[in-house]
XYZ file of C-alpha atoms in Angstrom:
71
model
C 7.731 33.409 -51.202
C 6.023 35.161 -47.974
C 9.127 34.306 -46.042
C 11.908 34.590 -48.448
C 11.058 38.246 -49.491
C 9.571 38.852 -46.185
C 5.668 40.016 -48.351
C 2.704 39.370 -45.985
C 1.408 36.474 -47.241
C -2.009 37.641 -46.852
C -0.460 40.490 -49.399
C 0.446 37.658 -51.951
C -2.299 35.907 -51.587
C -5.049 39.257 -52.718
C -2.575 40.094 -55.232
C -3.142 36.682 -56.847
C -6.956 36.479 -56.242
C -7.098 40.046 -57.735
C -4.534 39.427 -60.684
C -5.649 36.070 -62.199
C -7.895 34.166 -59.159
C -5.203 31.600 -58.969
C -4.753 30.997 -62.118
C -1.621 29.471 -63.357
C -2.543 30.226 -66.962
C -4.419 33.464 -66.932
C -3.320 36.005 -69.771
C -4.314 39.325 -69.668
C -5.078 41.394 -72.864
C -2.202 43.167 -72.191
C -0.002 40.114 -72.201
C 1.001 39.649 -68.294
C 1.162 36.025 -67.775
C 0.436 33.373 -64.598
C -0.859 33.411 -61.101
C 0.923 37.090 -60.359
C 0.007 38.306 -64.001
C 3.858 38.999 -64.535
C 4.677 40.278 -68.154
C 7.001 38.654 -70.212
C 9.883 40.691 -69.903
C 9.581 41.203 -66.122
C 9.581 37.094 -65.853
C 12.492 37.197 -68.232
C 14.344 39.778 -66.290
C 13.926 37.824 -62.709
C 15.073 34.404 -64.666
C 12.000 32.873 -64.759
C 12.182 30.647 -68.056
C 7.921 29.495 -67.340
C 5.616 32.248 -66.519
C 2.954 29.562 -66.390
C 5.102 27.644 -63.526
C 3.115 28.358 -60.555
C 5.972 28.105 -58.235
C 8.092 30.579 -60.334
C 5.816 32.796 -61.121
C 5.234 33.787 -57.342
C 8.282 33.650 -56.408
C 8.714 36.429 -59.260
C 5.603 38.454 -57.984
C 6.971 38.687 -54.427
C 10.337 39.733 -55.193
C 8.503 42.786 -57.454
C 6.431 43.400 -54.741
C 8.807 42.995 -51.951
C 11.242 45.717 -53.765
C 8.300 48.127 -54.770
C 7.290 48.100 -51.012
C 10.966 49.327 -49.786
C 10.757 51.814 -52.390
């Protein structure tokens, strides 16, 4: 994910500590789901189909992150 969306990895890797401590099935109150703490319709919009898919899921939190950074 680090290299594909060119996101420090040391960026991905707080952001998941912080978001859900590496949990592949944390939900938070407010409904954001997996490792990144993505919510549902942000998953849906990247094409994730499992939010709880480790692999996916950070995939999808570095591409959010990796856009909101060139922003």
């Amino acid at each position: 994910a680090s290299e594909k969306y060119n996101v420090d990895i040391n960026l991905l890797k707080a952001i998941a500590k912080a978001e859900s401590n590496f949990n592949p099935n944390a939900v938070s109150s407010a409904g954001a789901l997996g490792v990144m703490q993505l919510m549902p319709s942000t998953a849906s919009s990247l094409g994730i189909s499992n939010a709880y898919n480790a692999r996916e899921n950070i995939m999808g939190g570095a591409q959010v992150i990796a856009s909101n950074l060139k922003k």
